[in-house]
CSV table of C-alpha atoms and ligand atoms in Angstrom, one decimal:
chain,number,residue,atom,x,y,z
A,219,MET,CA,52.5,92.1,128.3
A,220,GLU,CA,51.4,89.5,130.8
A,221,GLU,CA,54.8,87.7,130.7
A,222,SER,CA,56.8,90.9,131.0
A,223,GLU,CA,55.1,92.0,134.2
A,224,THR,CA,55.8,88.7,136.0
A,225,ILE,CA,58.6,90.6,137.8
A,226,VAL,CA,58.1,94.3,138.6
A,227,ILE,CA,60.9,96.5,139.7
A,228,LEU,CA,59.8,99.7,141.3
A,229,GLY,CA,62.4,102.4,140.7
A,230,ALA,CA,64.9,103.2,137.9
A,231,GLY,CA,67.8,104.5,139.9
A,232,ILE,CA,71.1,102.6,139.8
A,233,ILE,CA,69.6,100.1,142.4
A,234,GLY,CA,66.6,99.2,140.2
A,235,LEU,CA,68.7,99.1,137.1
A,236,ASP,CA,71.3,96.8,138.7
A,237,VAL,CA,68.5,94.4,139.8
A,238,ALA,CA,67.2,94.4,136.2
A,239,LEU,CA,70.8,93.7,135.0
A,240,VAL,CA,71.4,90.7,137.3
A,241,LEU,CA,68.0,89.2,136.4
A,242,SER,CA,68.7,89.7,132.7
A,243,GLU,CA,72.1,88.2,132.9
A,244,ARG,CA,70.5,85.1,134.4
A,245,GLY,CA,67.9,84.9,131.5
A,246,TYR,CA,64.9,86.6,133.1
A,247,GLY,CA,64.9,89.9,131.2
A,248,ARG,CA,61.8,89.2,129.2
A,249,TYR,CA,59.8,88.8,132.5
A,250,VAL,CA,60.9,92.2,133.8
A,251,THR,CA,59.1,95.5,133.8
A,252,VAL,CA,60.7,98.5,135.5
A,253,LYS,CA,58.1,101.0,136.8
A,254,ALA,CA,59.3,104.4,137.9
A,255,GLU,CA,58.3,108.1,138.2
A,256,TYR,CA,61.8,109.1,136.9
A,257,LEU,CA,63.8,107.2,134.3
A,258,PRO,CA,67.4,107.4,133.0
A,259,GLY,CA,67.8,110.7,131.2
A,260,ASP,CA,65.6,112.6,133.7
A,261,SER,CA,66.9,114.9,136.4
A,262,ALA,CA,64.9,115.7,139.6
A,263,GLY,CA,65.8,116.5,143.2
A,264,THR,CA,64.1,113.3,144.3
A,265,TYR,CA,66.0,111.2,141.8
A,266,THR,CA,69.5,110.7,143.4
A,267,SER,CA,71.4,108.6,140.9
A,268,PRO,CA,72.1,111.2,138.2
A,269,TRP,CA,73.8,113.4,140.7
A,270,ALA,CA,76.4,110.9,141.9
A,271,GLY,CA,80.2,111.8,141.7
A,272,CYS,CA,81.0,109.0,140.9
A,273,ASN,CA,83.6,106.4,141.9
A,274,PHE,CA,84.4,103.3,143.9
A,275,SER,CA,85.8,104.3,147.2
A,276,ALA,CA,86.3,103.2,150.8
A,277,ILE,CA,83.5,105.2,152.2
A,278,SER,CA,81.2,102.3,152.8
A,279,GLY,CA,80.8,100.7,156.2
A,280,SER,CA,82.8,97.7,157.4
A,281,ASN,CA,80.2,95.1,158.2
A,282,PRO,CA,80.5,91.8,156.3
A,283,ASN,CA,77.5,92.6,154.0
A,284,GLU,CA,78.9,95.9,152.9
A,285,LEU,CA,82.3,94.5,152.3
A,286,LYS,CA,80.8,91.7,150.2
A,287,TRP,CA,78.6,94.1,148.1
A,288,ASP,CA,81.6,96.3,147.4
A,289,ARG,CA,83.7,93.4,146.3
A,290,LEU,CA,81.1,92.2,143.9
A,291,GLY,CA,80.6,95.7,142.7
A,292,TYR,CA,84.3,96.3,142.0
A,293,ALA,CA,84.5,93.0,140.0
A,294,HIS,CA,81.5,94.1,137.9
A,295,LEU,CA,82.7,97.6,137.3
A,296,THR,CA,86.3,96.7,136.5
A,297,LYS,CA,84.9,94.1,134.0
A,298,LEU,CA,82.9,96.8,132.3
A,299,ALA,CA,86.0,99.1,132.3
A,300,SER,CA,88.0,96.3,130.6
A,301,GLU,CA,85.4,95.2,128.1
A,302,ARG,CA,83.4,98.3,127.1
A,303,PRO,CA,84.7,101.5,128.8
A,304,ASP,CA,83.4,103.9,126.2
A,305,GLU,CA,80.0,102.4,125.9
A,306,ALA,CA,79.5,102.0,129.7
A,307,PHE,CA,81.2,105.3,130.7
A,308,VAL,CA,83.3,103.5,133.3
A,309,GLN,CA,87.1,103.8,133.5
A,310,ARG,CA,90.0,102.6,135.6
A,311,THR,CA,91.6,105.6,137.4
A,312,PRO,CA,94.5,106.0,139.9
A,313,SER,CA,93.2,106.9,143.3
A,314,THR,CA,94.4,108.0,146.7
A,315,GLU,CA,92.2,108.0,149.8
A,316,MET,CA,93.1,109.7,153.1
A,317,TRP,CA,91.5,109.6,156.6
A,318,ASP,CA,92.0,112.0,159.4
A,319,GLU,CA,90.7,109.4,161.9
A,320,GLU,CA,91.3,105.7,162.6
A,321,VAL,CA,90.0,103.2,160.0
A,322,PRO,CA,88.9,99.7,161.1
A,323,TYR,CA,91.8,97.3,160.2
A,324,SER,CA,89.3,94.6,159.0
A,325,LYS,CA,88.1,97.0,156.3
A,326,ILE,CA,91.6,97.8,155.0
A,327,GLU,CA,92.5,94.2,155.0
A,328,ALA,CA,89.3,93.2,153.1
A,329,MET,CA,89.9,95.9,150.5
A,330,SER,CA,93.5,94.9,150.1
A,331,GLU,CA,92.5,91.4,149.0
A,332,TYR,CA,90.8,92.5,145.8
A,333,LEU,CA,91.6,96.2,144.9
A,334,GLU,CA,94.1,96.4,142.0
A,335,ASP,CA,97.5,98.0,142.8
A,336,PHE,CA,96.6,98.4,146.5
A,337,HIS,CA,99.2,100.1,148.8
A,338,VAL,CA,99.1,101.5,152.2
A,339,LEU,CA,101.1,104.8,152.1
A,340,PRO,CA,103.9,105.1,154.6
A,341,GLU,CA,103.5,107.5,157.5
A,342,SER,CA,106.3,109.7,156.1
A,343,GLN,CA,104.2,110.4,153.0
A,344,LEU,CA,101.1,111.5,154.8
A,345,PRO,CA,100.0,115.2,154.7
A,346,LYS,CA,99.5,117.0,158.0
A,347,GLY,CA,96.5,115.8,159.9
A,348,VAL,CA,96.1,112.5,157.9
A,349,LYS,CA,96.3,109.3,160.0
A,350,HIS,CA,96.0,106.7,157.2
A,351,ALA,CA,96.1,106.7,153.4
A,352,VAL,CA,95.9,104.1,150.7
A,353,SER,CA,96.4,104.1,146.9
A,354,PHE,CA,94.8,101.7,144.4
A,355,THR,CA,93.2,101.6,141.0
A,356,THR,CA,89.6,102.7,141.3
A,357,VAL,CA,86.8,102.9,138.7
A,358,THR,CA,85.3,106.3,137.9
A,359,ILE,CA,81.8,106.4,136.4
A,360,ASN,CA,79.9,109.1,134.5
A,361,ALA,CA,76.7,108.5,136.5
A,362,PRO,CA,74.0,110.0,134.2
A,363,LYS,CA,75.6,108.5,131.1
A,364,HIS,CA,76.2,105.1,132.7
A,365,MET,CA,72.5,104.9,133.6
A,366,GLU,CA,71.5,105.7,130.0
A,367,TYR,CA,73.8,102.9,128.9
A,368,LEU,CA,72.2,100.4,131.3
A,369,TYR,CA,68.7,101.5,130.2
A,370,ARG,CA,69.5,101.0,126.5
A,371,ARG,CA,71.3,97.6,127.2
A,372,LEU,CA,68.4,96.3,129.3
A,373,ARG,CA,65.8,97.3,126.8
A,374,ASP,CA,67.6,96.4,123.5
A,375,GLN,CA,69.7,93.4,124.5
A,376,TYR,CA,67.5,91.8,127.1
A,377,GLY,CA,63.9,92.9,126.4
A,378,VAL,CA,63.3,94.6,129.7
A,379,ARG,CA,60.2,97.0,129.6
A,380,PHE,CA,60.3,100.5,131.1
A,381,VAL,CA,57.1,102.2,132.1
A,382,ARG,CA,56.9,105.7,133.5
A,383,GLN,CA,54.5,105.5,136.4
A,384,ARG,CA,54.3,107.0,139.9
A,385,VAL,CA,52.7,104.3,142.2
A,386,SER,CA,50.8,105.4,145.3
A,387,SER,CA,51.6,102.4,147.4
A,388,LEU,CA,53.9,99.3,147.4
A,389,GLN,CA,50.7,97.2,146.7
A,390,ASP,CA,50.4,99.0,143.3
A,391,ALA,CA,53.3,97.0,142.1
A,392,PHE,CA,50.9,94.1,141.9
A,393,ALA,CA,48.2,95.9,139.8
A,394,ASN,CA,48.7,93.1,137.2
A,395,PRO,CA,47.6,89.8,138.6
A,396,ALA,CA,50.4,88.0,136.7
A,397,THR,CA,53.0,89.7,138.8
A,398,ARG,CA,54.8,87.1,141.0
A,399,VAL,CA,57.4,89.2,142.6
A,400,ALA,CA,58.2,92.9,143.1
A,401,PHE,CA,61.5,94.5,143.9
A,402,ASN,CA,61.2,97.7,145.9
A,403,CYS,CA,64.1,100.0,144.7
A,404,THR,CA,62.5,103.4,145.5
A,405,GLY,CA,65.5,104.9,147.4
A,406,ASN,CA,64.5,107.9,149.6
A,407,ALA,CA,60.8,107.4,148.9
A,408,SER,CA,60.9,104.2,151.0
A,409,ARG,CA,60.5,106.5,154.0
A,410,SER,CA,57.0,107.6,153.0
A,411,LEU,CA,55.7,105.1,150.4
A,412,PRO,CA,52.6,103.5,151.9
A,413,GLY,CA,53.3,99.8,152.4
A,414,VAL,CA,56.9,100.5,153.2
A,415,GLU,CA,57.1,103.6,155.5
A,416,ASP,CA,60.5,102.8,156.8
A,417,HIS,CA,61.4,105.6,159.3
A,418,LYS,CA,65.0,104.4,159.5
A,419,CYS,CA,65.4,106.1,156.1
A,420,TYR,CA,66.8,109.6,155.9
A,421,PRO,CA,68.5,111.8,153.2
A,422,THR,CA,72.1,112.8,153.3
A,423,ARG,CA,72.6,115.9,151.2
A,424,GLY,CA,75.7,116.5,149.1
A,425,GLN,CA,76.6,119.5,146.9
A,426,VAL,CA,79.2,119.0,144.1
A,427,VAL,CA,80.7,121.2,141.4
A,428,LEU,CA,81.0,120.1,137.8
A,429,CYS,CA,84.1,121.6,136.2
A,430,ARG,CA,86.0,121.4,133.0
A,431,ALA,CA,89.6,120.6,133.9
A,432,PRO,CA,91.1,118.2,131.3
A,433,ARG,CA,94.5,117.8,133.0
A,434,VAL,CA,92.9,116.3,136.1
A,435,THR,CA,93.2,112.6,135.7
A,436,SER,CA,93.5,111.2,139.2
A,437,ASN,CA,90.9,110.5,141.8
A,438,ILE,CA,91.6,111.8,145.3
A,439,MET,CA,89.6,111.9,148.5
A,440,ARG,CA,90.1,113.0,152.1
A,441,HIS,CA,87.6,111.8,154.7
A,442,GLY,CA,87.5,114.2,157.7
A,443,ARG,CA,85.5,114.1,160.9
A,444,ASP,CA,83.1,116.7,159.7
A,445,TYR,CA,84.0,117.2,156.0
A,446,GLU,CA,84.4,115.1,152.9
A,447,THR,CA,86.6,116.5,150.1
A,448,TYR,CA,87.1,114.7,146.7
A,449,VAL,CA,88.1,115.1,143.1
A,450,ILE,CA,86.6,112.6,140.6
A,451,PRO,CA,87.5,112.8,136.8
A,452,ARG,CA,84.4,112.0,134.8
A,453,PRO,CA,84.9,109.4,132.0
A,454,GLY,CA,83.6,110.2,128.5
A,455,SER,CA,83.0,113.9,129.3
A,456,ASN,CA,85.7,115.6,127.3
A,457,GLY,CA,87.7,116.6,130.4
A,458,ASN,CA,85.0,117.3,133.0
A,459,VAL,CA,85.6,116.6,136.7
A,460,ILE,CA,83.4,116.5,139.8
A,461,LEU,CA,84.6,118.4,142.8
A,462,GLY,CA,83.0,117.7,146.2
A,463,GLY,CA,81.6,117.7,148.6
A,464,TYR,CA,79.3,117.4,151.6
A,465,MET,CA,77.7,114.7,153.7
A,466,GLN,CA,74.9,116.5,155.5
A,467,ARG,CA,72.7,114.0,157.3
A,468,ARG,CA,69.0,114.4,157.5
A,469,ASN,CA,69.1,117.4,155.2
A,470,SER,CA,66.7,117.3,152.2
A,471,ASP,CA,67.5,120.6,150.7
A,472,CYS,CA,68.0,120.3,146.9
A,473,ALA,CA,69.1,123.9,146.4
A,474,THR,CA,72.8,124.8,145.8
A,475,TYR,CA,74.8,127.5,147.6
A,476,SER,CA,77.6,129.7,146.3
A,477,TYR,CA,79.4,129.6,149.7
A,478,GLU,CA,79.5,125.8,149.5
A,479,THR,CA,80.8,126.0,145.9
A,480,LYS,CA,83.6,128.3,147.2
A,481,SER,CA,84.4,125.9,150.1
A,482,ILE,CA,84.6,123.0,147.6
A,483,LEU,CA,86.9,124.9,145.3
A,484,ASP,CA,89.2,125.9,148.2
A,485,ARG,CA,89.3,122.5,149.7
A,486,THR,CA,89.9,120.6,146.4
A,487,ARG,CA,92.7,123.1,145.4
A,488,GLU,CA,94.4,122.3,148.7
A,489,LEU,CA,93.9,118.5,148.3
A,490,SER,CA,94.9,117.9,144.7
A,491,SER,CA,98.0,119.2,143.0
A,492,GLU,CA,96.3,118.6,139.6
A,493,VAL,CA,93.4,120.9,140.5
A,494,CYS,CA,95.8,123.5,142.0
A,495,GLN,CA,97.7,123.7,138.8
A,496,GLU,CA,94.7,123.7,136.4
A,497,GLU,CA,92.6,126.6,135.1
A,498,VAL,CA,89.3,125.2,136.4
A,499,GLU,CA,86.2,126.3,134.5
A,500,ILE,CA,83.0,125.9,136.6
A,501,LEU,CA,80.1,124.5,134.6
A,502,ALA,CA,77.4,123.9,137.2
A,503,ALA,CA,76.7,123.1,140.9
A,504,PHE,CA,74.3,120.3,141.9
A,505,ALA,CA,72.9,118.9,145.1
A,506,GLY,CA,71.7,115.4,145.5
A,507,LEU,CA,70.2,113.4,148.4
A,508,ARG,CA,71.8,110.0,149.2
A,509,PRO,CA,69.2,107.5,150.4
A,510,SER,CA,70.7,106.7,153.8
A,511,ARG,CA,69.3,104.4,156.5
A,512,ASP,CA,70.0,103.8,160.1
A,513,GLY,CA,71.6,100.3,160.3
A,514,GLY,CA,72.5,100.3,156.6
A,515,ALA,CA,70.8,99.2,153.4
A,516,ARG,CA,67.8,96.9,153.6
A,517,ILE,CA,67.8,93.8,151.4
A,518,GLU,CA,65.0,91.7,152.6
A,519,ARG,CA,62.3,89.4,151.2
A,520,GLU,CA,58.9,90.0,152.7
A,521,ASN,CA,55.4,88.5,152.2
A,522,ILE,CA,52.7,91.2,151.9
A,523,SER,CA,48.9,91.0,151.5
A,524,VAL,CA,47.4,92.4,148.3
A,525,ALA,CA,43.6,92.1,148.0
A,526,GLY,CA,43.6,89.2,150.5
A,527,GLU,CA,46.4,87.3,148.7
A,528,THR,CA,50.0,86.8,149.8
A,529,ARG,CA,52.6,88.4,147.5
A,530,ILE,CA,56.4,88.5,147.5
A,531,VAL,CA,58.3,91.7,147.7
A,532,VAL,CA,62.1,92.1,147.9
A,533,HIS,CA,63.2,95.4,149.4
A,534,ASN,CA,66.5,96.8,148.1
A,535,TYR,CA,67.0,100.4,149.3
A,536,GLY,CA,69.1,102.6,151.6
A,537,ALA,CA,72.3,102.4,149.6
A,538,GLY,CA,73.4,105.8,151.0
A,539,GLY,CA,76.6,107.0,149.3
A,540,THR,CA,77.5,103.7,147.7
A,541,GLY,CA,74.7,102.8,145.2
A,542,PHE,CA,77.0,102.7,142.2
A,543,GLN,CA,79.8,100.8,143.8
A,544,ALA,CA,77.7,98.4,145.8
A,545,GLY,CA,74.6,98.2,143.6
A,546,TYR,CA,75.5,95.2,141.6
A,547,GLY,CA,76.4,93.2,144.8
A,548,MET,CA,73.2,94.3,146.5
A,549,ALA,CA,71.2,93.3,143.4
A,550,TRP,CA,72.9,89.9,143.4
A,551,GLU,CA,71.8,89.3,147.0
A,552,ALA,CA,68.2,90.6,146.4
A,553,VAL,CA,67.8,88.3,143.4
A,554,ARG,CA,69.2,85.3,145.2
A,555,SER,CA,66.5,85.7,147.9
A,556,VAL,CA,63.8,84.7,145.3
A,557,GLU,CA,65.7,81.9,143.7
A,558,ASP,CA,62.7,79.5,144.3
A,559,VAL,CA,60.2,81.9,142.6
A,560,LEU,CA,62.6,82.4,139.6
A,561,ARG,CA,63.0,78.7,139.0
A,562,GLN,CA,59.3,78.3,138.5
A,563,LEU,CA,59.0,81.1,135.9
A,564,LYS,CA,60.5,79.3,132.9
A,565,ASN,CA,57.9,76.5,133.4
A,566,LEU,CA,55.1,79.1,133.7
A,567,HIS,CA,55.9,80.8,130.4
A,568,PRO,CA,57.8,78.3,128.2
A,569,ARG,CA,59.2,79.8,124.9
A,570,PRO,CA,57.0,78.7,121.9
A,571,ARG,CA,58.7,76.0,119.7
A,572,MET,CA,59.9,77.3,116.3
Q,516,FAD,C1,76.6,114.1,145.6
Q,516,FAD,C2,76.5,112.6,145.6
Q,516,FAD,C3,77.6,111.9,145.3
Q,516,FAD,C4,77.6,110.5,145.2
Q,516,FAD,N1,78.7,109.8,144.9
Q,516,FAD,C5,78.7,108.5,144.8
Q,516,FAD,C6,79.8,107.7,144.4
Q,516,FAD,O1,80.9,108.3,144.1
Q,516,FAD,N2,79.8,106.4,144.4
Q,516,FAD,C7,78.6,105.7,144.7
Q,516,FAD,O2,78.6,104.5,144.6
Q,516,FAD,N3,77.5,106.4,145.0
Q,516,FAD,C8,77.5,107.7,145.1
Q,516,FAD,N4,76.4,108.4,145.5
Q,516,FAD,C9,75.2,107.6,146.0
Q,516,FAD,C10,74.3,107.1,144.9
Q,516,FAD,O3,74.0,108.2,144.1
Q,516,FAD,C11,73.1,106.5,145.6
Q,516,FAD,O4,73.4,105.5,146.5
Q,516,FAD,C12,72.2,105.9,144.5
Q,516,FAD,O5,71.9,106.9,143.5
Q,516,FAD,C13,70.8,105.5,145.1
Q,516,FAD,O6,70.1,104.9,144.0
Q,516,FAD,P1,68.6,104.5,144.2
Q,516,FAD,O7,68.3,103.7,143.0
Q,516,FAD,O8,68.4,103.8,145.5
Q,516,FAD,O9,67.7,105.8,144.3
Q,516,FAD,P2,67.3,106.9,143.2
Q,516,FAD,O10,68.3,107.1,142.2
Q,516,FAD,O11,66.7,108.1,143.9
Q,516,FAD,O12,66.1,106.1,142.4
Q,516,FAD,C14,64.8,105.9,143.0
Q,516,FAD,C15,63.8,105.5,141.9
Q,516,FAD,O13,62.6,105.2,142.5
Q,516,FAD,C16,61.6,105.9,141.8
Q,516,FAD,N5,60.4,106.1,142.7
Q,516,FAD,C17,60.4,106.6,144.0
Q,516,FAD,N6,59.1,106.7,144.4
Q,516,FAD,C18,58.3,106.2,143.4
Q,516,FAD,C19,56.9,106.0,143.3
Q,516,FAD,N7,56.1,106.4,144.3
Q,516,FAD,N8,56.4,105.5,142.1
Q,516,FAD,C20,57.3,105.2,141.1
Q,516,FAD,N9,58.6,105.4,141.2
Q,516,FAD,C21,59.1,105.9,142.3
Q,516,FAD,C22,62.2,107.2,141.3
Q,516,FAD,O14,61.5,107.8,140.3
Q,516,FAD,C23,63.6,106.6,140.9
Q,516,FAD,O15,63.4,106.0,139.6
Q,516,FAD,C24,76.4,109.8,145.5
Q,516,FAD,C25,75.2,110.5,145.8
Q,516,FAD,C26,75.3,111.9,145.8
Q,516,FAD,C27,74.0,112.7,146.1
């Protein structure tokens, strides 16, 4: 009990799970407890991860950090798609992405270095109104099932503990005096959680439609000035597809609307010849809140005072619309920031000799 709370991760969305995974892969799983109000398998308006589309795409920003996190994330997800696609619910999928506006050249160049089968489409092949388009092999992810896979793997293979608990402040992460470091992976809650209260955080609402359309096998996205339309086949779901979507900044409404569902169906039929030719059966509409942040995600080590003592926190939140594609890279960076603390742990709790 004491040993397993040496490292506490607040939050069991994809960001917290990826931190637990990176720690576990480096041999620290037995020191980790994940504490969260919602755990994989749950659904709630304030728990974003189960609602994700979900794929790897070019929607992330183009600063060096975001490019680096994406690259690490792509390597991680394609490895899973090669080694255990069915178990992890991750699959390689052909993808086309189109933009109505200019895309920073540095971003396209960075992507072209590592995305499999990457091509820039010639101008002659672009639909009306599209300025740029690329094709590549992406990874599609069944978000809720992938989270349950991570949960089982972390618990059964690496000995990570999961505790359902709502904390009332960041300082609560240190309720056990044995806790040496806490990772704050609370997503949208970082705006209001006492001890964090980061007013740069805001939600970006998205409605999506879950459909059964087994003949849709390609990922396709069109990024417009004021719209976002996409089709994402869902691995391991017997032919389900996510149709989207919306990017509504500073909107925290978790309700779904039939006029938005209609707009999504109209737009995706126009975008994808596969959807257009398919008898699409609507199964459900969902709305989720991406944890966005002015200036991008925050990955930062900080000393805080708890009952008069200095404690180490690593913040890792604000992933916006890229938590699944960038989460592993973000986790890698968050864990690297406490390398010095981690090195001491194995001396602190040596394994008993057999
Ligand atoms: C419609 C939609 C489509 C998307 N599509 C994609 C996509 O295609 N690709 C992609 O990469 N990303 C996509 N995203 C974005 C992705 O879902 C998010 O970036 C990601 O889920 C954020 O994860 P998180 O762990 O930060 O937050 P969350 O999943 O919200 O997890 C937060 C965790 O913190 C816990 N918590 C919060 N407050 C407390 C407290 N006080 N005490 C204890 N626990 C607490 C919660 O219970 C939860 O466990 C999409 C999102 C939406 C909404």
